Tab-separated table of C-alpha atoms and ligand atoms in Angstrom:
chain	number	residue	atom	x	y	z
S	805	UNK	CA	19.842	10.919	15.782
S	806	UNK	CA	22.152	8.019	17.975
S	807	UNK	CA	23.070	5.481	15.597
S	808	UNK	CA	22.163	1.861	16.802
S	809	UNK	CA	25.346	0.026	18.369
S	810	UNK	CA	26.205	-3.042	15.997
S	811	UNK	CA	27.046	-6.195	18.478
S	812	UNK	CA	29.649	-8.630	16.802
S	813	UNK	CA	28.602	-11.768	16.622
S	814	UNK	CA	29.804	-14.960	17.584
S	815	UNK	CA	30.904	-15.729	14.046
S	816	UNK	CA	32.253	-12.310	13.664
S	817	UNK	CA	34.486	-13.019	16.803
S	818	UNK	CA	35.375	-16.310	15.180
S	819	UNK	CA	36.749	-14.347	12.127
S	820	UNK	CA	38.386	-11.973	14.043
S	821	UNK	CA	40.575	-14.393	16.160
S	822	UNK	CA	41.144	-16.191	12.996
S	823	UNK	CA	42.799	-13.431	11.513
S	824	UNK	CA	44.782	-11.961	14.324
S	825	UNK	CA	46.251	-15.841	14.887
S	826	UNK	CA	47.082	-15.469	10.786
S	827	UNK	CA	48.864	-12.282	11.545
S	828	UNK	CA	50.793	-13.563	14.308
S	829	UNK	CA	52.025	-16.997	12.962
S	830	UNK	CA	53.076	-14.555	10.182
S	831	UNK	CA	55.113	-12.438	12.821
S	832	UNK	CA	56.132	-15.416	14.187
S	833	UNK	CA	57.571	-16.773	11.094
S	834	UNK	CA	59.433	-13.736	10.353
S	835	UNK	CA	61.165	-13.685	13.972
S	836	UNK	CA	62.054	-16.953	14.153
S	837	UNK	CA	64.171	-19.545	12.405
S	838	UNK	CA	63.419	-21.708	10.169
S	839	UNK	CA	62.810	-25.288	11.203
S	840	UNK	CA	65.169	-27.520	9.519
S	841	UNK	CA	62.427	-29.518	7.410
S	842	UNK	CA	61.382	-26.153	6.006
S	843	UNK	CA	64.739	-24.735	5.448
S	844	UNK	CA	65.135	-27.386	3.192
S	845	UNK	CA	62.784	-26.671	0.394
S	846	UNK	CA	63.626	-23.016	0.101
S	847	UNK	CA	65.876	-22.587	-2.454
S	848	UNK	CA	69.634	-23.055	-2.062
S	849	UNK	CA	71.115	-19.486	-2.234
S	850	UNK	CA	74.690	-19.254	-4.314
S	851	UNK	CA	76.426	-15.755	-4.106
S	852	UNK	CA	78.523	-15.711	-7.529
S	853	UNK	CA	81.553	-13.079	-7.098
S	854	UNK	CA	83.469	-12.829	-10.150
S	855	UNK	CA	84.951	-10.318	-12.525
S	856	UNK	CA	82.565	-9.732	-15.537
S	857	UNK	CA	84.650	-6.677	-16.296
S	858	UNK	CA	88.056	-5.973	-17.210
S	859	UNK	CA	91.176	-8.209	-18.185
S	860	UNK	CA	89.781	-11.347	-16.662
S	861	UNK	CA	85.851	-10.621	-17.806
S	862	UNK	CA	86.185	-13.949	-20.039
S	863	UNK	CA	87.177	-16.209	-16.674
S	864	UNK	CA	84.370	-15.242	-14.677
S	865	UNK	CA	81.767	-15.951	-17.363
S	866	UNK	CA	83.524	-18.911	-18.498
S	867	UNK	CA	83.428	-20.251	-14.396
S	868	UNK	CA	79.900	-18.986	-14.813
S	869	UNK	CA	78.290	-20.507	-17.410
S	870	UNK	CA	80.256	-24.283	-16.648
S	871	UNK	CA	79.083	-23.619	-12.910
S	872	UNK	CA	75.196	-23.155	-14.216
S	873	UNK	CA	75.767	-25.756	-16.543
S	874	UNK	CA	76.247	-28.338	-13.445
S	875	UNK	CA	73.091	-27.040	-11.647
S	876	UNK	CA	70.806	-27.639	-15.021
S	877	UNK	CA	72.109	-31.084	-15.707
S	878	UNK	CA	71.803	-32.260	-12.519
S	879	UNK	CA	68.313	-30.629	-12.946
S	880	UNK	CA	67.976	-27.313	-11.492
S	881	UNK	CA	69.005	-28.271	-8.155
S	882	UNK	CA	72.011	-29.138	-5.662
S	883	UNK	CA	71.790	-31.777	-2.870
S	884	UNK	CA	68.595	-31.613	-3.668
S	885	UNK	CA	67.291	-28.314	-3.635
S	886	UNK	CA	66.666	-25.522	-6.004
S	887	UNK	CA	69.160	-22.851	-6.588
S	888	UNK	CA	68.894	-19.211	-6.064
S	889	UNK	CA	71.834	-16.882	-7.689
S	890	UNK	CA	72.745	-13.882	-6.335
S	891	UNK	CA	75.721	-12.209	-8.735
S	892	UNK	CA	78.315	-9.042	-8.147
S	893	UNK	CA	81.232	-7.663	-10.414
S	894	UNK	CA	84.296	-8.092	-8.546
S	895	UNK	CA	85.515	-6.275	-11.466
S	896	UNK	CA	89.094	-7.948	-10.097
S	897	UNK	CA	89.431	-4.807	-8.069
S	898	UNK	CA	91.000	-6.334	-4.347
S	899	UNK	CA	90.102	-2.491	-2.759
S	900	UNK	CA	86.184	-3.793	-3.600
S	901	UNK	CA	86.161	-7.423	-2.447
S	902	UNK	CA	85.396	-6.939	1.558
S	903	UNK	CA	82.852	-4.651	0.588
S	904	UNK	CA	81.660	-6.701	-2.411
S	905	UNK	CA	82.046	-10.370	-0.251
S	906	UNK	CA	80.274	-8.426	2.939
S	907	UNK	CA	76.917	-7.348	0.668
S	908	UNK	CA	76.310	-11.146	-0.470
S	909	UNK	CA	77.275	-12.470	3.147
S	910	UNK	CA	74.966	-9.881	5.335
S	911	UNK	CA	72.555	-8.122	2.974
S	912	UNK	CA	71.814	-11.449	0.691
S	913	UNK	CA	72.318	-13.744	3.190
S	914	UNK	CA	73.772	-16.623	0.669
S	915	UNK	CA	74.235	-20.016	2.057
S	916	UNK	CA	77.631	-20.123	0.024
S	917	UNK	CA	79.754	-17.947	-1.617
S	918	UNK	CA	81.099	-19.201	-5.075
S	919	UNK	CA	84.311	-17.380	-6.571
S	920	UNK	CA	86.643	-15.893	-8.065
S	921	UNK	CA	89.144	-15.053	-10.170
S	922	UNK	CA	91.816	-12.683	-8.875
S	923	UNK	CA	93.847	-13.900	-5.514
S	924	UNK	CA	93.718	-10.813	-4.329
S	925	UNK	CA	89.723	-10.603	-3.937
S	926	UNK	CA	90.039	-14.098	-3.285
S	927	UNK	CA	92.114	-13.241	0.198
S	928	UNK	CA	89.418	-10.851	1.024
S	929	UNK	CA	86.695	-12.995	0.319
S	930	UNK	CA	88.197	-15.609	2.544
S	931	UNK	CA	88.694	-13.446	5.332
S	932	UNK	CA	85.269	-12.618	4.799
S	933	UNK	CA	84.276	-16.062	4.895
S	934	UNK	CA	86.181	-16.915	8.164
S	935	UNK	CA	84.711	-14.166	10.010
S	936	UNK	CA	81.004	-14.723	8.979
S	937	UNK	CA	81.766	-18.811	9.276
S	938	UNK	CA	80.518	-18.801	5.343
S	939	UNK	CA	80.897	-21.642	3.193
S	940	UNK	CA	83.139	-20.223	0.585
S	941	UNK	CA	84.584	-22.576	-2.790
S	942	UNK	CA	86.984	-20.852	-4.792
S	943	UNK	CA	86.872	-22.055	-8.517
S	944	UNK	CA	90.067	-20.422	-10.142
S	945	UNK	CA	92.266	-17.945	-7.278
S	946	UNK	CA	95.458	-19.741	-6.379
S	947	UNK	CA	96.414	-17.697	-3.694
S	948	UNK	CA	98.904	-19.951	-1.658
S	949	UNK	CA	97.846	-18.298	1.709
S	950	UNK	CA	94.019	-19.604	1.296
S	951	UNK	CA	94.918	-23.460	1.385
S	952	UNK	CA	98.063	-22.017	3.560
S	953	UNK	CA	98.042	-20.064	6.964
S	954	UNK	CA	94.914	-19.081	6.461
S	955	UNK	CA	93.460	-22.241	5.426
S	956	UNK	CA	89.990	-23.340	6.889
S	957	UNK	CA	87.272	-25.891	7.406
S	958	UNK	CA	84.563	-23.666	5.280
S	959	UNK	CA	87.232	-22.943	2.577
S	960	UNK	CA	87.533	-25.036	-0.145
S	961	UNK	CA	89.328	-24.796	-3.961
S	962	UNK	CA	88.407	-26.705	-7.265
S	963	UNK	CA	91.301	-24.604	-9.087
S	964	UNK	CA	95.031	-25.009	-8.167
S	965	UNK	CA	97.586	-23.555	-6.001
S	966	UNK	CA	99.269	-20.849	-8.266
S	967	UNK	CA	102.482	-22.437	-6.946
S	968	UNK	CA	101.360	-25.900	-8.537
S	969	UNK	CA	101.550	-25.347	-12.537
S	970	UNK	CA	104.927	-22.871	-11.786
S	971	UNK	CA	106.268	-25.590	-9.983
S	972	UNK	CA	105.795	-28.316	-12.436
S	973	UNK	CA	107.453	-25.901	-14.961
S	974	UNK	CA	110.572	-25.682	-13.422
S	975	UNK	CA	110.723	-28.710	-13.365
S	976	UNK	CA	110.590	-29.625	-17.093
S	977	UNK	CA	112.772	-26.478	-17.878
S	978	UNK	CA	115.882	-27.880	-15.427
S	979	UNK	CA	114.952	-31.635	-17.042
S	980	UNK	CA	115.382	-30.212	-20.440
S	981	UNK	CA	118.775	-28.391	-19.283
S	982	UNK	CA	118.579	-24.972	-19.515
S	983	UNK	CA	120.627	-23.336	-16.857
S	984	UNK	CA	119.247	-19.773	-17.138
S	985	UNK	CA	115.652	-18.338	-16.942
S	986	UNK	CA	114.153	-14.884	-16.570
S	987	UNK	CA	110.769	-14.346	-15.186
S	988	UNK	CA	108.100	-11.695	-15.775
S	989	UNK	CA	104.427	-11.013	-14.213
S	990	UNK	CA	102.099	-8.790	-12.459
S	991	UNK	CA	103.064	-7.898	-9.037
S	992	UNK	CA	100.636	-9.766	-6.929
S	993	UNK	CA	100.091	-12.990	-5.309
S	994	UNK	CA	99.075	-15.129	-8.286
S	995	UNK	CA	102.330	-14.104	-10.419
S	996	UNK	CA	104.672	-14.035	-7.375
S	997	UNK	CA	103.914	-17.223	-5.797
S	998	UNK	CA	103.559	-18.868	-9.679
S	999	UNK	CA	106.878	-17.339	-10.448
S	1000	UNK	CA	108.033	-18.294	-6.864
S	1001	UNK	CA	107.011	-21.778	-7.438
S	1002	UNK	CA	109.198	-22.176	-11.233
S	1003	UNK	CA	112.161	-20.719	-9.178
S	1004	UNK	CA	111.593	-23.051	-6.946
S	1005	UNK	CA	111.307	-26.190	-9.309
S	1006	UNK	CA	114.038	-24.534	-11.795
S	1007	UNK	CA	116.801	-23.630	-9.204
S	1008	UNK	CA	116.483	-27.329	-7.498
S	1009	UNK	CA	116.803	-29.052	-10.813
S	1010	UNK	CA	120.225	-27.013	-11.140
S	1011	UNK	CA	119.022	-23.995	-13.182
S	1012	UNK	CA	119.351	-20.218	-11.851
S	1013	UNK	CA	116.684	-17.177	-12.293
S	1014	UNK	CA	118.856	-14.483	-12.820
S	1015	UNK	CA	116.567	-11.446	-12.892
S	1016	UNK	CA	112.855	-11.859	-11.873
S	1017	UNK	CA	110.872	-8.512	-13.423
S	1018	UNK	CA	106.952	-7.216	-12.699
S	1019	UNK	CA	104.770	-4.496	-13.451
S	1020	UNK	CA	101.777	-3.438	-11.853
S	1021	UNK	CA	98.115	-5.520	-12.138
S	1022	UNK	CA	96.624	-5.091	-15.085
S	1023	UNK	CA	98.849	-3.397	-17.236
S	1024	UNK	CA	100.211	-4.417	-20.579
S	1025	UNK	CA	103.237	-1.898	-21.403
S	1026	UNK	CA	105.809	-4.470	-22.387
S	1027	UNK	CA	107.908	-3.143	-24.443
S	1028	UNK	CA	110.699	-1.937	-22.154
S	1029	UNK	CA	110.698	-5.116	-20.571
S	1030	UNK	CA	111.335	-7.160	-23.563
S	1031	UNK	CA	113.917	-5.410	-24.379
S	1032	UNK	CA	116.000	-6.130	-21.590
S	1033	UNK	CA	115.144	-9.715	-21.942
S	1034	UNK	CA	116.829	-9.186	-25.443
S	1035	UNK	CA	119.749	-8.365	-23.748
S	1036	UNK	CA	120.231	-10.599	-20.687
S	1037	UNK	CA	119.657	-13.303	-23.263
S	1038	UNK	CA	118.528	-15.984	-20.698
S	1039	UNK	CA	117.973	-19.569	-22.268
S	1040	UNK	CA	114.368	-19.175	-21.156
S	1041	UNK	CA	111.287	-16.934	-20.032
S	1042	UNK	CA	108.587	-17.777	-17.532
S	1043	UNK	CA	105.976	-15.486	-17.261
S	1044	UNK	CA	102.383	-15.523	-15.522
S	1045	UNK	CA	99.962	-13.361	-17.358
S	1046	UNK	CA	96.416	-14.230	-18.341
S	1047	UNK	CA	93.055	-13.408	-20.202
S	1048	UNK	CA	93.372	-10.248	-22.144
S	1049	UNK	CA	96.890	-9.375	-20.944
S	1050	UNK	CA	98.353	-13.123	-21.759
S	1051	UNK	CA	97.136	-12.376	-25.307
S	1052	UNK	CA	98.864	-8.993	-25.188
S	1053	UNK	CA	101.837	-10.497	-23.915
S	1054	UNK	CA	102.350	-13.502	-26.073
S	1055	UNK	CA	101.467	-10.771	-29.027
S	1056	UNK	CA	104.395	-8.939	-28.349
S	1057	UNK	CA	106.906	-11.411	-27.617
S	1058	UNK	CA	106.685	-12.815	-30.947
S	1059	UNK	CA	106.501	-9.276	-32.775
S	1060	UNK	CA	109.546	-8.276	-30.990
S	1061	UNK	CA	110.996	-11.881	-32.688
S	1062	UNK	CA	111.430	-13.029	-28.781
S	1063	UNK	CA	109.811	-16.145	-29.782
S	1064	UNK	CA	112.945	-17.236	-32.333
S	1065	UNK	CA	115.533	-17.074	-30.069
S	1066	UNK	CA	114.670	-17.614	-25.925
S	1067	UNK	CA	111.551	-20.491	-25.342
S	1068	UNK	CA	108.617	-18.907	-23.445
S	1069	UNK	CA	106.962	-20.726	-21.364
S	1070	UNK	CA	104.922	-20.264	-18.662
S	1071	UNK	CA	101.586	-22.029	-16.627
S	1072	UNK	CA	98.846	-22.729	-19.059
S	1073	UNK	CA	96.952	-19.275	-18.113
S	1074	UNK	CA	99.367	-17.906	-20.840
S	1075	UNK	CA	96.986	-19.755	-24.048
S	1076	UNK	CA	94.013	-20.993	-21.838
S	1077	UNK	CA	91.197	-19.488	-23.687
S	1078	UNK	CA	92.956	-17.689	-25.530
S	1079	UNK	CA	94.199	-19.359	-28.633
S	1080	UNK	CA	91.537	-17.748	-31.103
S	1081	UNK	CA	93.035	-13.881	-30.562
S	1082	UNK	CA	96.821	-15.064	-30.041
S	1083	UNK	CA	96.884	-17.061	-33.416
S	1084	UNK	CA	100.162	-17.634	-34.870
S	1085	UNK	CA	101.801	-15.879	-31.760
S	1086	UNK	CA	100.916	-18.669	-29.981
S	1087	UNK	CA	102.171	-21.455	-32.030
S	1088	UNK	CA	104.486	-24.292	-30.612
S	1089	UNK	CA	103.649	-22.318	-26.590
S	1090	UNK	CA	104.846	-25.346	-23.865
S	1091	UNK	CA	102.501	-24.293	-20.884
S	1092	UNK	CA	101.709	-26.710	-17.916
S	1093	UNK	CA	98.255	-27.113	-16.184
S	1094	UNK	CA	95.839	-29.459	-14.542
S	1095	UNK	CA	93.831	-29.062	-17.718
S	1096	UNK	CA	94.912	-29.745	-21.600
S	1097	UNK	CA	93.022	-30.351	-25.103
S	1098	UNK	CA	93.026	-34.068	-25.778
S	1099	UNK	CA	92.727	-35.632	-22.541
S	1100	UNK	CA	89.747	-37.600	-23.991
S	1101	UNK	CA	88.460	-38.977	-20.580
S	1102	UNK	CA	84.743	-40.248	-21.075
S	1103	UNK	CA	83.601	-37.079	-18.545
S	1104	UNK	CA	85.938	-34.230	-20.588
S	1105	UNK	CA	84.346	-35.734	-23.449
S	1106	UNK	CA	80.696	-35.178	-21.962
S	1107	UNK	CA	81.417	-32.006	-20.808
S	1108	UNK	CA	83.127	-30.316	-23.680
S	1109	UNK	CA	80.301	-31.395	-25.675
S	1110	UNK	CA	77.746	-29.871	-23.677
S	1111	UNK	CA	79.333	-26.778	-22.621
S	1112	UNK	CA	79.511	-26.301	-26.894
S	1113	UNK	CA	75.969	-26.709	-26.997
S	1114	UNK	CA	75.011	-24.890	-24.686
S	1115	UNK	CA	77.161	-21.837	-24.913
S	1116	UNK	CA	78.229	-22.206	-28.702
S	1117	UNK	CA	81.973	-21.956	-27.340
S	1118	UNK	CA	84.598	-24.385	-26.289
S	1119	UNK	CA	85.425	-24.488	-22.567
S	1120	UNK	CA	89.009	-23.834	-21.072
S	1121	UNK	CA	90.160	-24.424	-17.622
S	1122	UNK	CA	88.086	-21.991	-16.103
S	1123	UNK	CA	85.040	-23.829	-16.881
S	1124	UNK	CA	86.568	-26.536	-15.295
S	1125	UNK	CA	87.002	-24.826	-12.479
S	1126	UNK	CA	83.326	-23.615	-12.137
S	1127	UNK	CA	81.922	-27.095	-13.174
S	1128	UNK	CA	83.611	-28.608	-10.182
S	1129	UNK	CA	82.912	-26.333	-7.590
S	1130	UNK	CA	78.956	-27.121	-8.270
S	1131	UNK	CA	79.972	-30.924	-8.529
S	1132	UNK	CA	81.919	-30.029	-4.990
S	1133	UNK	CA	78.873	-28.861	-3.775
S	1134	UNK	CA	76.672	-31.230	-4.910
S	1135	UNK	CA	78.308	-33.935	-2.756
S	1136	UNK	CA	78.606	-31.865	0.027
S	1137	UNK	CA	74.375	-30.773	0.141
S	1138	UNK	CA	73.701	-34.478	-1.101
S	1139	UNK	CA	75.186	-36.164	2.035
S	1140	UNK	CA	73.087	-33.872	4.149
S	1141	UNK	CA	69.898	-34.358	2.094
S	1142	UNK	CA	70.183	-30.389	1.844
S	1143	UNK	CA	70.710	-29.398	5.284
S	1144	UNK	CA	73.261	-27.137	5.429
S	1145	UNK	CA	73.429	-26.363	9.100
S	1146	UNK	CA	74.855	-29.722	9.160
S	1147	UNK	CA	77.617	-28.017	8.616
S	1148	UNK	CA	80.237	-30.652	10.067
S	1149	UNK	CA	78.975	-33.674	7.907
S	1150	UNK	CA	78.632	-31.307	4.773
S	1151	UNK	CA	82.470	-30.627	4.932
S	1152	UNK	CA	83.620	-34.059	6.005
S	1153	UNK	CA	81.644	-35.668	2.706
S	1154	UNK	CA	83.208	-32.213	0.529
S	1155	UNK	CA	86.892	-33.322	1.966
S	1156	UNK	CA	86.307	-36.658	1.503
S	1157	UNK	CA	84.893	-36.356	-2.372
S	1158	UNK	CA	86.079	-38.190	-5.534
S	1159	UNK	CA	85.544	-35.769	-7.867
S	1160	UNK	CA	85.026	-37.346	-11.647
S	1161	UNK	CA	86.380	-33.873	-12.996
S	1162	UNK	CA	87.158	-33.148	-17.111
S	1163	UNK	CA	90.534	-32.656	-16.030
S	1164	UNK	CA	90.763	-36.439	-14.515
S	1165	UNK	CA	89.624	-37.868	-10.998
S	1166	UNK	CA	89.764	-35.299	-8.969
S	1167	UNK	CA	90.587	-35.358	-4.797
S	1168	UNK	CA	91.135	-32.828	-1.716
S	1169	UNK	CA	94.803	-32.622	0.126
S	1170	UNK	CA	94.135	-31.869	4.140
S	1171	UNK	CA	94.032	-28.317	3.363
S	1172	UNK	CA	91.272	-28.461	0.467
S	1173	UNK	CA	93.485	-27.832	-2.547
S	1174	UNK	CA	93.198	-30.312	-5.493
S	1175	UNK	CA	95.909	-33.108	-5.911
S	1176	UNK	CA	96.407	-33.509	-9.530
S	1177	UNK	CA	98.612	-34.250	-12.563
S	1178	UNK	CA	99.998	-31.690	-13.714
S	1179	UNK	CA	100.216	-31.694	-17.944
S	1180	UNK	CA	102.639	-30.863	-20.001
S	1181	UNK	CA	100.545	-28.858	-22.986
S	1182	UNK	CA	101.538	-27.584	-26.588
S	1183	UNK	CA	99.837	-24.872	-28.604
S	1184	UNK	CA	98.930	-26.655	-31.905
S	1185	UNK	CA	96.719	-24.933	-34.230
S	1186	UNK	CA	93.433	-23.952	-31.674
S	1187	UNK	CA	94.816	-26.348	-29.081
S	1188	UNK	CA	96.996	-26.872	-25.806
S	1189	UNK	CA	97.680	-30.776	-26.659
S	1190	UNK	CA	98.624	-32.523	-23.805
S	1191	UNK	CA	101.920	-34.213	-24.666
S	1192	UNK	CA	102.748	-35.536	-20.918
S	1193	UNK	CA	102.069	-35.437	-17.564
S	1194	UNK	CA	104.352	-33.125	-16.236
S	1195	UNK	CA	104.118	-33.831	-12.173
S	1196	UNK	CA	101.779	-36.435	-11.296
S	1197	UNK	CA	99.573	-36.321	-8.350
S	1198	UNK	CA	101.133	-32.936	-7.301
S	1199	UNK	CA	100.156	-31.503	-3.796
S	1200	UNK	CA	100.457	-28.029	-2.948
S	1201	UNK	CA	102.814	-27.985	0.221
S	1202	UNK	CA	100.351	-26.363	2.019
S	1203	UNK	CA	102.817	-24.342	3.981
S	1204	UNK	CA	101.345	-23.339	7.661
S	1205	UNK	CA	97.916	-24.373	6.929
S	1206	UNK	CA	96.812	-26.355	10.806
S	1207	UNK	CA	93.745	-28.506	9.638
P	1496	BEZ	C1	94.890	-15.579	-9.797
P	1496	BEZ	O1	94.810	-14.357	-9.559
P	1496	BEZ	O2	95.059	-16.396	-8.882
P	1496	BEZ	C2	94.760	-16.078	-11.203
P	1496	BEZ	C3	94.188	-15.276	-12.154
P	1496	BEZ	C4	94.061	-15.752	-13.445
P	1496	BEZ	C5	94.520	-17.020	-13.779
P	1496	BEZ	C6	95.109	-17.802	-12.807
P	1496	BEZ	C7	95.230	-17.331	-11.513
């Protein structure tokens, strides 16, 4: 039998169109951009690299947490809008990081890329951020070359220059008149250019480095090398090591009774954080850093006492780090009301911020590296006591950065 023909009605049609316009403003919005307006109340999105592995695990959490900590105080948000995190190991692996930086640039598409620890992911995450025109703040890596040659308007650094704390040791080493020093570290950027940088400060106060020794990133086989110290008997040792291998190190310089007879000093990575496992090791340590127990500013106060609540631990200079580089951010999306394609204005208000850091007010040289006092710190008991001010105001020279 023929089946009778339905004819759609006029209010059939009606619900027809209506759902093939649905479907195409759908298509639409999937094709197009964003308009500004609307851009602005999706959610911020913050790629976190940072090593939650290995030797420096403890940094990256502690630059973590303190960076978090920011977002929830200022409630939830930055500049205004809500934050999104996307997170990857870096595992503080350099032969990971374009990889690692590419996956959060292209596949997450973050607005801004947040880390890390190591300067040698740090380099590749830069030149990952150059190419892709990313906003990148680093919130420990001191590589020189980021706020050097390769310095950029989208690159920014709440941390230090590793050159800055090495510096500012040499300098209180030649003050204090000791004409000799050996120095020890990993062979990479951060402990060459921190060593480079106490040469530097050491030799121009009079002093000479006669024998500058490193082993290979991350290890922590020592014992050969402190016994040569023991025989080149220099009147002191500078070394750059930090997080698990700092408390290795300072471990088995005092068991080897090092610490009796030659000083040790080195930048404050050496007992930042790492006081509790060191112990009596650690004892009497003269480190410097932008960062020091008993600076008793009204905003260290603040901070220390809610990083302790909310993480039952005490924060170190990491934190610090991490805490900034939201505040950094914060003024940045704040003077565009959230709008981060204003790109130019964004970074003019970052470069131009007074930061109100725990470490002290906190400002931007031309090539986006803190200027800071440098402190001169003592291990006492759990603490790295600030006893002076080491350097104050100290710029990193920036060498060949053209901003
Ligand atoms: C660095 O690789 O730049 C670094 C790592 C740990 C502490 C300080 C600096």
């Amino acid at each position: 039998m023929k089946q009778a023909q339905h004819q759609p009605s006029r209010r059939d049609m009606r619900r027809a169109l209506t759902a093939v316009a649905a479907a195409l403003a759908a298509m639409v919005s999937l094709t197009l951009p964003i308009a500004p307006a609307m851009a602005q109340q999706q959610k911020i999105k913050i790629g976190l690299m940072l090593p939650y592995t290995g030797t420096y695990a403890a940094l990256g959490n502690a630059i973590t947490n303190a960076f978090k900590l920011y977002v929830d105080e200022n409630g939830g948000k930055l500049g205004g809008r809500e934050v999104e995190y996307f997170v990857v190991d870096d595992e503080s692996d350099p032969s990971k990081a374009p990889d690692n930086a590419n996956k959060l640039v292209k596949r997450d598409k973050v607005d801004v890329l947040v880390g890390t620890v190591h300067s040698g992911v740090a380099l590749a995450m830069a030149k990952v951020a150059r190419d892709n025109s990313t906003l990148l703040i680093i919130p420990n890596a001191g590589a020189g070359d980021i706020t050097g040659p390769l310095c950029a308007p989208n690159i920014f650094r709440t941390s230090f220059s590793n050159w800055q704390p090495g510096y500012a040791m040499g300098k209180i080493a030649a003050e204090q008149k000791k004409k000799t020093a050996v120095t020890f570290t990993w062979k990479y950027a951060a402990g060459e250019e921190s060593t480079g940088g106490f040469k530097e400060g050491f030799e121009a106060g009079g002093g000479k480095v006669v024998k500058e020794m490193t082993l290979p990133f991350p290890q922590v086989e020592f014992q050969s090398y402190l016994t040569e110290i023991a025989a080149l008997k220099p009147d002191v040792v500078y070394v750059f090591f930090a997080g698990g291998g700092a408390v290795k190190f300072v471990k088995d310089y005092a068991a080897a009774g090092l610490n009796k007879t030659i000083p040790l000093y080195g930048p404050g990575f050496l007992t930042d954080g790492t006081l509790e496992a060191q112990g009596d090791a650690a004892q009497g340590l003269l480190t410097t850093l932008h960062y020091a127990d008993g600076l008793n500013n009204p905003k260290d106060k603040a901070f220390r006492a809610a990083y302790l609540k909310a993480f039952k631990a005490e924060p170190d200079v990491y934190a610090v780090g991490g805490y900034d580089a939201a505040q950094l951010l914060n003024v940045g999306l704040t003077a565009v009301k959230g709008d981060i394609s204003k790109r130019n204005e964004l970074v003019a208000a970052m470069e131009s911020a007074k930061i109100d850091s725990p470490r002290g007010p906190m400002t931007l040289s031309k090539a986006h590296n803190p200027v800071q006092d440098i402190y001169l710190r003592k291990v006492e008991g759990k603490e790295n006591k600030v006893i002076g001010v080491a350097v104050k105001a100290l710029a990193d020279p920036a060498r060949g950065c053209k901003l």
